[in-house]
Tab-separated table of C-alpha atoms in Angstrom:
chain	number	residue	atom	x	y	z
A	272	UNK	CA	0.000	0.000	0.000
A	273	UNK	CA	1.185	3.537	-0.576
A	274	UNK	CA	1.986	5.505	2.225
A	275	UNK	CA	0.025	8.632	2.354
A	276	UNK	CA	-0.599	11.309	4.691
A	277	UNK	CA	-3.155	9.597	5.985
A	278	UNK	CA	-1.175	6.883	6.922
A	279	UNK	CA	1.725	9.379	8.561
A	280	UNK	CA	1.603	8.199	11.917
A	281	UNK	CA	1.825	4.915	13.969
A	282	UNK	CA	2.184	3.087	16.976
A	283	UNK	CA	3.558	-0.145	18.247
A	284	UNK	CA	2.577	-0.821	22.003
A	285	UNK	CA	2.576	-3.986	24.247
A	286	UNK	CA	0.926	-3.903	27.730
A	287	UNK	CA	2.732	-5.299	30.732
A	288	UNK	CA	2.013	-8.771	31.006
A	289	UNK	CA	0.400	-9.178	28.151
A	290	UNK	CA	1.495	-11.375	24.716
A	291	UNK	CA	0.413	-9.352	21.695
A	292	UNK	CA	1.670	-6.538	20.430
A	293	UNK	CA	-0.544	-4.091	18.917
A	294	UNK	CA	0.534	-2.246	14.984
A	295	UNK	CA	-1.363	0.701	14.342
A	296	UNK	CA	-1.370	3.611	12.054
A	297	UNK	CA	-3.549	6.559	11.435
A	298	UNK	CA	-3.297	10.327	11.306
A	299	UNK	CA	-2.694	12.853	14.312
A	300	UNK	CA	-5.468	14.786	15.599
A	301	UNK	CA	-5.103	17.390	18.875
A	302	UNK	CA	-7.036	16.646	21.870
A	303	UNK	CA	-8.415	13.169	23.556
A	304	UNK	CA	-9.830	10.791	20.880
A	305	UNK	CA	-9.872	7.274	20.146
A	306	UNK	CA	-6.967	6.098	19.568
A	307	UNK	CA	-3.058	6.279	20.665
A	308	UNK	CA	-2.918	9.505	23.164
A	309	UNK	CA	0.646	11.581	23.728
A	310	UNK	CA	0.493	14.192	26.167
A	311	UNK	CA	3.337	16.144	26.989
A	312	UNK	CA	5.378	16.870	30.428
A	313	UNK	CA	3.368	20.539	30.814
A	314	UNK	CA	-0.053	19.939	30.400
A	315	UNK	CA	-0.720	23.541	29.322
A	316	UNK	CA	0.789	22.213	25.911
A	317	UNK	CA	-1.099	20.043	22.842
A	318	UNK	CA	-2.011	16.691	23.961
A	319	UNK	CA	-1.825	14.674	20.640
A	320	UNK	CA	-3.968	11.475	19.532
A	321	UNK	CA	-2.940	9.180	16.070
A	322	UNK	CA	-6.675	8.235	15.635
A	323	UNK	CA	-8.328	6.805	13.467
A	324	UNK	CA	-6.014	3.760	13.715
A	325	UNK	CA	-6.142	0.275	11.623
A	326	UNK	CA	-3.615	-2.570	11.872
A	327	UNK	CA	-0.665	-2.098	9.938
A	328	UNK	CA	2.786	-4.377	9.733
A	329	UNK	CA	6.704	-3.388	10.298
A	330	UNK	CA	6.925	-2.922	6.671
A	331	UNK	CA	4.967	-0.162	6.998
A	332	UNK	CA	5.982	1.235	9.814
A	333	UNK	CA	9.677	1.023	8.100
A	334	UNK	CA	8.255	3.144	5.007
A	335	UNK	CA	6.478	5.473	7.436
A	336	UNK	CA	10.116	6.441	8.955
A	337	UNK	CA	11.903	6.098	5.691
A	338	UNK	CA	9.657	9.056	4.317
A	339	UNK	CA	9.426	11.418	8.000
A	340	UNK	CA	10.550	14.554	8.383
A	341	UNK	CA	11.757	14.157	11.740
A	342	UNK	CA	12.672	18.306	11.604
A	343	UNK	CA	8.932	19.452	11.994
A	344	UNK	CA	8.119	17.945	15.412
A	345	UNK	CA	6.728	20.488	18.298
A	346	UNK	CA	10.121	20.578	20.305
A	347	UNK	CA	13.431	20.906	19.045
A	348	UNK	CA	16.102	18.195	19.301
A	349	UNK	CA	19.143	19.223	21.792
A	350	UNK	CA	22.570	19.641	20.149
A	351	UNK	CA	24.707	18.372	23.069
A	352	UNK	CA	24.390	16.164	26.199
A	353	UNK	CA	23.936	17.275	29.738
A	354	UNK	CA	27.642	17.601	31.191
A	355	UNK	CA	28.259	16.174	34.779
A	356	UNK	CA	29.039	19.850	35.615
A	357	UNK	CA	25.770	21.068	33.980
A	358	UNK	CA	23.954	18.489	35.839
A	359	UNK	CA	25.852	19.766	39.543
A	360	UNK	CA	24.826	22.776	39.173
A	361	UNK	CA	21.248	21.923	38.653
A	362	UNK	CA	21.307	19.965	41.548
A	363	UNK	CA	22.825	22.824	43.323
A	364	UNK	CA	20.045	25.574	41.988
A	365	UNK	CA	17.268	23.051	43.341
A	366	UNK	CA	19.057	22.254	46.597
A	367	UNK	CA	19.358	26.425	47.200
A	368	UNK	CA	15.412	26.276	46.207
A	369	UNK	CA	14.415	23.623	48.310
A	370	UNK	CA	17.265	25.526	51.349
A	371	UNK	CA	16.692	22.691	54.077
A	372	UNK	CA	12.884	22.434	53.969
A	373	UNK	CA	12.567	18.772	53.858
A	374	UNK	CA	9.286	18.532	52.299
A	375	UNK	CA	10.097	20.214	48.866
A	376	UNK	CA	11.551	18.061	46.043
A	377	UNK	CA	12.269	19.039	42.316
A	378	UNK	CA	13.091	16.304	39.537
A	379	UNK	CA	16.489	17.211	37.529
A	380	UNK	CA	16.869	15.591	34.391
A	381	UNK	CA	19.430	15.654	32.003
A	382	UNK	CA	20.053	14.755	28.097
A	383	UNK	CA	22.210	12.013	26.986
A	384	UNK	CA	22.920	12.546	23.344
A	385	UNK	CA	23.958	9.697	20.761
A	386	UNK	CA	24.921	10.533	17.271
A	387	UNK	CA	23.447	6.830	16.367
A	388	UNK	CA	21.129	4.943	13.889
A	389	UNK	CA	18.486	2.635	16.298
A	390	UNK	CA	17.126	-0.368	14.589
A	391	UNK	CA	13.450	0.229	15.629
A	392	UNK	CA	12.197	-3.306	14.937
A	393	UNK	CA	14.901	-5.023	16.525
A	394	UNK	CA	15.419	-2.345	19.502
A	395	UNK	CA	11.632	-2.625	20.048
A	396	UNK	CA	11.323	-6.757	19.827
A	397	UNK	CA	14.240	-6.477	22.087
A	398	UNK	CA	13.009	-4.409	24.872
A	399	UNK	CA	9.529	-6.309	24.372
A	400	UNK	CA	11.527	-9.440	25.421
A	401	UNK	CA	13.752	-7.720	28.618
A	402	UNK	CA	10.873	-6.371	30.179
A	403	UNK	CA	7.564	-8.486	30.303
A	404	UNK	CA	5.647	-5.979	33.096
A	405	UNK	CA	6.355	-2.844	31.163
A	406	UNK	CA	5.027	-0.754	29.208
A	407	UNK	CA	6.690	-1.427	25.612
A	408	UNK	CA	5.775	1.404	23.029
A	409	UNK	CA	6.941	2.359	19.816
A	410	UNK	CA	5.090	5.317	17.926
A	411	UNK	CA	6.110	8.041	15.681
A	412	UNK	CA	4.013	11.356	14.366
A	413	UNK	CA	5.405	14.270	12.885
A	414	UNK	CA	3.650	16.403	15.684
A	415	UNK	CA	5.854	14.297	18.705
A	416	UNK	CA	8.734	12.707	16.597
A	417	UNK	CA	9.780	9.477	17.201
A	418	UNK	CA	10.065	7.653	20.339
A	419	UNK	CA	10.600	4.129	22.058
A	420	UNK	CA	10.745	3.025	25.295
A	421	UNK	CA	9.660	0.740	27.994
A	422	UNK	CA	7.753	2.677	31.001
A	423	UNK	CA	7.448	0.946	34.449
A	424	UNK	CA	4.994	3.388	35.421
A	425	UNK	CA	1.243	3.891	35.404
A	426	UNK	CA	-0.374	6.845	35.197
A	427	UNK	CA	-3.896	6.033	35.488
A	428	UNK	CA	-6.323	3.136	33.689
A	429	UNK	CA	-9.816	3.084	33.689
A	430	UNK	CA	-11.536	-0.679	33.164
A	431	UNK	CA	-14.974	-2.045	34.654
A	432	UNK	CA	-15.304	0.887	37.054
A	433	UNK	CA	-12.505	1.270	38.670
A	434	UNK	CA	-9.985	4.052	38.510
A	435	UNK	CA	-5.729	2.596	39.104
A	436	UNK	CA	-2.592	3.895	39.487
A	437	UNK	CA	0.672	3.372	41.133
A	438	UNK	CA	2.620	5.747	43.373
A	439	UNK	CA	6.111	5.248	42.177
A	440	UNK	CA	9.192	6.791	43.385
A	441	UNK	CA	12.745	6.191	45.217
A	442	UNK	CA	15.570	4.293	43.051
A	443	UNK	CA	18.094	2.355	43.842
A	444	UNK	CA	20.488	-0.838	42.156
A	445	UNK	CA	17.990	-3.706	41.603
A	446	UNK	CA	18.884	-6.772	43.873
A	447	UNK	CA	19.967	-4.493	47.131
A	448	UNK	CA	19.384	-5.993	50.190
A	449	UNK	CA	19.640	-3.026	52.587
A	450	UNK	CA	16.095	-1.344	54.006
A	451	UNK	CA	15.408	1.428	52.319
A	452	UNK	CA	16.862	4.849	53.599
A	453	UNK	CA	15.167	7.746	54.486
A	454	UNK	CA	15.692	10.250	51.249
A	455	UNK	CA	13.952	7.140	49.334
A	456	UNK	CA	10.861	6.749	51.775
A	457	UNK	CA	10.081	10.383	51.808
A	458	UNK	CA	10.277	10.709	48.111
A	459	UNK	CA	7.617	7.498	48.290
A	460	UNK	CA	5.078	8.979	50.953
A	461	UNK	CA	5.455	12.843	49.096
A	462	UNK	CA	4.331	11.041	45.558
A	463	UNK	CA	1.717	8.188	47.287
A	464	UNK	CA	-0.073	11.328	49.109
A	465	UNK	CA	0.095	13.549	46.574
A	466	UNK	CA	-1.923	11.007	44.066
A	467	UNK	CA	-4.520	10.307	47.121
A	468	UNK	CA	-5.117	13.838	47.607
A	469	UNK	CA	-5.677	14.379	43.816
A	470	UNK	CA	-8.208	11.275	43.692
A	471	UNK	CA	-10.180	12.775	46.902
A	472	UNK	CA	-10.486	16.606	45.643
A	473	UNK	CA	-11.746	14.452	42.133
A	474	UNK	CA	-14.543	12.867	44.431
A	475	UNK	CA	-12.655	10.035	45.043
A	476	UNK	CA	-12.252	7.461	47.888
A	477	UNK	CA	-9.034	5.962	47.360
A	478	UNK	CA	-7.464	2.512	48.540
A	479	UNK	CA	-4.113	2.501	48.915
A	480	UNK	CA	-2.192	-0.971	49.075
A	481	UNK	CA	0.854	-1.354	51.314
A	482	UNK	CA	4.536	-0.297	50.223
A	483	UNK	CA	6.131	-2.667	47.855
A	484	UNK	CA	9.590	-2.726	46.040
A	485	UNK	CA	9.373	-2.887	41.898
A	486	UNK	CA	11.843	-3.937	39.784
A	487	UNK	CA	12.497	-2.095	36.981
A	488	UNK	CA	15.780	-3.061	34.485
A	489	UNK	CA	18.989	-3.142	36.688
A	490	UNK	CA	17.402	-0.303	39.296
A	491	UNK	CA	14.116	-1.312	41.721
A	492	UNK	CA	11.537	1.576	42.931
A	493	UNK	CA	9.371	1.418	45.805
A	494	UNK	CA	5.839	1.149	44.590
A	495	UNK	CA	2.343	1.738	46.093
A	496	UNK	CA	-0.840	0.840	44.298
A	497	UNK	CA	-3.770	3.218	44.355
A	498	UNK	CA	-7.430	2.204	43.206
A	499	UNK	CA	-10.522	4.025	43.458
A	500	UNK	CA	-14.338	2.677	42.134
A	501	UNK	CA	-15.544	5.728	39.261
A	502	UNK	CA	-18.260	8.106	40.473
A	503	UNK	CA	-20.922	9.112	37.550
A	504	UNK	CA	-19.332	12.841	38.337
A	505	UNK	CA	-15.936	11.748	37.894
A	506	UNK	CA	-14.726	14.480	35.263
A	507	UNK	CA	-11.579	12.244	33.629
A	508	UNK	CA	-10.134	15.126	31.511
A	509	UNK	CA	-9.329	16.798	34.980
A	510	UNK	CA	-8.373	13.705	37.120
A	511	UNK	CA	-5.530	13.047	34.512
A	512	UNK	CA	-4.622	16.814	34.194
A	513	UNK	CA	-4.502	16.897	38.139
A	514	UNK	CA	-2.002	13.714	38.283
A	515	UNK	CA	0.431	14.676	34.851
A	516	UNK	CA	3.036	15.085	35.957
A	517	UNK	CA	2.744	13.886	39.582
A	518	UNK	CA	5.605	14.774	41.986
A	519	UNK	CA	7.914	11.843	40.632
A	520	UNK	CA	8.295	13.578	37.224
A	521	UNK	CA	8.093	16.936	38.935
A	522	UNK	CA	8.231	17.612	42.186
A	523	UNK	CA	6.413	18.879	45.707
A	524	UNK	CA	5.145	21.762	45.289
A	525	UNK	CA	4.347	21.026	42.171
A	526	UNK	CA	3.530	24.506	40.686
A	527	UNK	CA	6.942	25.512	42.330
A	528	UNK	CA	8.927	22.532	40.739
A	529	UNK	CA	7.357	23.035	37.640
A	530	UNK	CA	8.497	26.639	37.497
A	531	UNK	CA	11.977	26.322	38.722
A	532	UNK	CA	12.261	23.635	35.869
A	533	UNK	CA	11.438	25.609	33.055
A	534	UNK	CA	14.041	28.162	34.486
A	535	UNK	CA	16.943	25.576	35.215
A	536	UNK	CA	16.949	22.982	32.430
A	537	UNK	CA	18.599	23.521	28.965
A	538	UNK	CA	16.126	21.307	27.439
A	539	UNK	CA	12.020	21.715	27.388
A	540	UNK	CA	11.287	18.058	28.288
A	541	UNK	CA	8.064	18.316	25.419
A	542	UNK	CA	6.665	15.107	25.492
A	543	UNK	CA	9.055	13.221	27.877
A	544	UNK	CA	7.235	13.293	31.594
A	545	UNK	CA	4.126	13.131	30.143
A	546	UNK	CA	1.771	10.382	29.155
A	547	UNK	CA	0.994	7.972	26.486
A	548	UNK	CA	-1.267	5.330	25.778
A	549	UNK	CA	-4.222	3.887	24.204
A	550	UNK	CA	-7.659	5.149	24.859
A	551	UNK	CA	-11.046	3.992	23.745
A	552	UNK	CA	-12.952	6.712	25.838
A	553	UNK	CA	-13.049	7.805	29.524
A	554	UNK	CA	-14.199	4.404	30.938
A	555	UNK	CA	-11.920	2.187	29.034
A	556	UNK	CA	-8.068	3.506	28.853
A	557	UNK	CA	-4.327	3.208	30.332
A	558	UNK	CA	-2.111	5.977	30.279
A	559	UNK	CA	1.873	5.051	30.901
A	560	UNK	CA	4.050	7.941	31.900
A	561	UNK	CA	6.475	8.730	28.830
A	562	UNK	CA	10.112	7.552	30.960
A	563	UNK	CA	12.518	4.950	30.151
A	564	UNK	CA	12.341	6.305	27.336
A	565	UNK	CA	14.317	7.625	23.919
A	566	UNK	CA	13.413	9.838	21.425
A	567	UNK	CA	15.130	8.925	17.902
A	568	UNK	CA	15.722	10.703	14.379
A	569	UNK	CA	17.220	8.728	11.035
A	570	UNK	CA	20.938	10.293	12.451
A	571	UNK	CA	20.904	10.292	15.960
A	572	UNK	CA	18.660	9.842	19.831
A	573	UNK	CA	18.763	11.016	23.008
A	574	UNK	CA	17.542	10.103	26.216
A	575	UNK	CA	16.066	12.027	29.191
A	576	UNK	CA	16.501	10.838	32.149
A	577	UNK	CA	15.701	12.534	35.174
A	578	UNK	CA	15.784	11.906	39.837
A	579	UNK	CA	14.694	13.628	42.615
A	580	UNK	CA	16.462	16.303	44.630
A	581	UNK	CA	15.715	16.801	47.880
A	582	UNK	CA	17.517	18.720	51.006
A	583	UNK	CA	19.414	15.310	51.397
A	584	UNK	CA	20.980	14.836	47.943
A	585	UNK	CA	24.408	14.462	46.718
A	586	UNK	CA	25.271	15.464	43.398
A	587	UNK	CA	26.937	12.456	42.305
A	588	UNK	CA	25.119	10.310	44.146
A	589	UNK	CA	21.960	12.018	41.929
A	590	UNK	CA	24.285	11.425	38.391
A	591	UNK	CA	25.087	7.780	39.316
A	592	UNK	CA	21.121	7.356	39.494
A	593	UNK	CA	20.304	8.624	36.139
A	594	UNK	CA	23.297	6.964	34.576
A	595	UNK	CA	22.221	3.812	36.249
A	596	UNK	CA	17.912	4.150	35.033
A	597	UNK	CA	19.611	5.232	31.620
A	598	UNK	CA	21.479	1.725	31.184
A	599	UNK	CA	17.693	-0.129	31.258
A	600	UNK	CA	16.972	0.951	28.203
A	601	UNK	CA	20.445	2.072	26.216
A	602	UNK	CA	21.745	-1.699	26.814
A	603	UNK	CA	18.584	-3.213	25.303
A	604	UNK	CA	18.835	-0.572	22.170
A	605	UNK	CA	20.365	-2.140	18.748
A	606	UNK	CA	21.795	-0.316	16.242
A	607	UNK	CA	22.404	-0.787	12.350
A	608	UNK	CA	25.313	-2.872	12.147
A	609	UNK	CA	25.285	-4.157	15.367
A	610	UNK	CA	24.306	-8.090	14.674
A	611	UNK	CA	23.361	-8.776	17.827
């Protein structure tokens, strides 16, 4: 089939646990619609949907990419990576911000830049394999670019009536058998409280399960899972623009973090932060959060990858983390050439 404009955008997605993955294609529309939803970091921005989706097959998707213009997407693509003394500093900025109140935190992030061809298919079949309980998605539009990752986190699914998400924070090298220290925990009970106070002010009586630890690659989080039963009133377009970004992508308070981000980072994080997922209508979706995640061109990628700064954190403690949450997916990446 020829590719048109019509047929300009796709997705490749498999949910966690699940054994199919799903090949769709269709244009880009603004706004919530049926379809494969990407909402940025900053909510205040254009929430994209490729809708009106039908099956389609990697050769497609490969003549999709071979004809993209990969220059026309929303936010730019950042000429350098984040230097260790670039990334200090931020830490230092937030740490001045934050000056000893213990129950502020701000996310840093920071680019890691690659002047590499990905082989989608493979990269994609590859991280499908690695990580059975994530998120694996694939999808390119010329509105977003085109990204690929695998996403441990939930934002929020809606199925039979009942609302779930996870409150996911704290990181840490996967396999370690000391309790969890205290910078972790708080970052934990600042995210899991935040997300119960959103579902409550959205009419909301939420269940909260007990603190868990959830592997993700070679680092583990600490995990708690929140579930609520859907009121009639429940008003989803607000519930999810309450939650995106919640205080793991952001930080506490989050109109604060938000702010001081925008100020402090060399790169607008666009659509990296935010959400992604598919979405029938408001009582049958699941929206991942876009992390774990890399954003490719036909010359080169990057990766965001962000933690969370707090009164208690050393800088290179803080860069060993986001090297270490950047090797789940840049390991599991394969390039042309690489036979593998």
């Amino acid at each position: 089939m020829n590719i048109t404009q019509k047929h300009y955008s796709f997705c490749a997605y498999r949910l966690p646990g699940a054994d199919v993955v799903r090949l769709r294609r269709g244009v880009t529309r603004k706004g919530f619609h049926p379809g494969f939803v990407i909402a940025p970091f900053d909510m205040s921005g254009n929430v994209y949907t490729i809708s009106d989706t039908e099956e389609t097959s990697w050769t497609e998707i490969s003549n999709i990419l071979h004809t993209a213009d990969f220059g026309v997407a929303e936010y730019p693509f950042p000429e350098v990576s984040t230097s260790k003394v670039e990334h200090a500093d931020e830490v230092a900025g937030i740490k001045n911000f934050i000056s000893g109140n213990h129950d502020k935190k701000v996310i840093a992030s920071r680019i890691i830049l690659k002047n590499d061809s990905i082989d989608i298919k493979r990269s994609f079949l590859n991280l499908e394999r690695a990580y059975p309980q994530a998120f694996v998605f694939l999808f390119f539009s010329p509105e977003t670019g085109g990204w690929i990752g695998a996403s441990p986190e939930l934002l929020l699914e809606s199925s039979n009536s009942e609302l779930s998400t996870y409150a996911l924070a704290g990181t840490r090298s996967a396999g370690t058998d000391a309790a969890w220290d205290e910078k972790n925990l708080k970052e934990q009970r600042i995210v899991c409280n935040y997300i119960i106070n959103v579902f409550k002010s959205n009419g909301l009586t939420p269940i909260c399960s007990e603190i868990e630890t959830k592997e993700a690659g070679n680092v583990e989080h600490l995990l708690n899972k929140i579930s609520a039963s859907r009121q009639s009133t429940t008003d989803i377009n607000k519930l999810v623009i309450n939650l995106s970004p919640t205080p793991a992508l952001s930080g506490y308070p989050k109109e604060e973090a938000m702010k001081l981000i925008s100020e402090i980072e060399h790169q607008p994080r666009g659509f990296y932060g935010g959400f992604i997922g598919p979405y029938d209508n408001d009582e049958d979706f699941t929206f991942f959060v876009n992390l774990r995640s890399i954003r490719f061109t036909d010359r080169g990628y990057y990766m965001q990858v962000g933690g969370g700064i707090t009164a208690l954190s050393n800088p290179d403690d803080e860069w060993m983390e986001t090297e270490n949450k950047s090797l789940s997916i840049l390991r599991k990446l394969i390039l042309y050439g690489n036979k593998q």
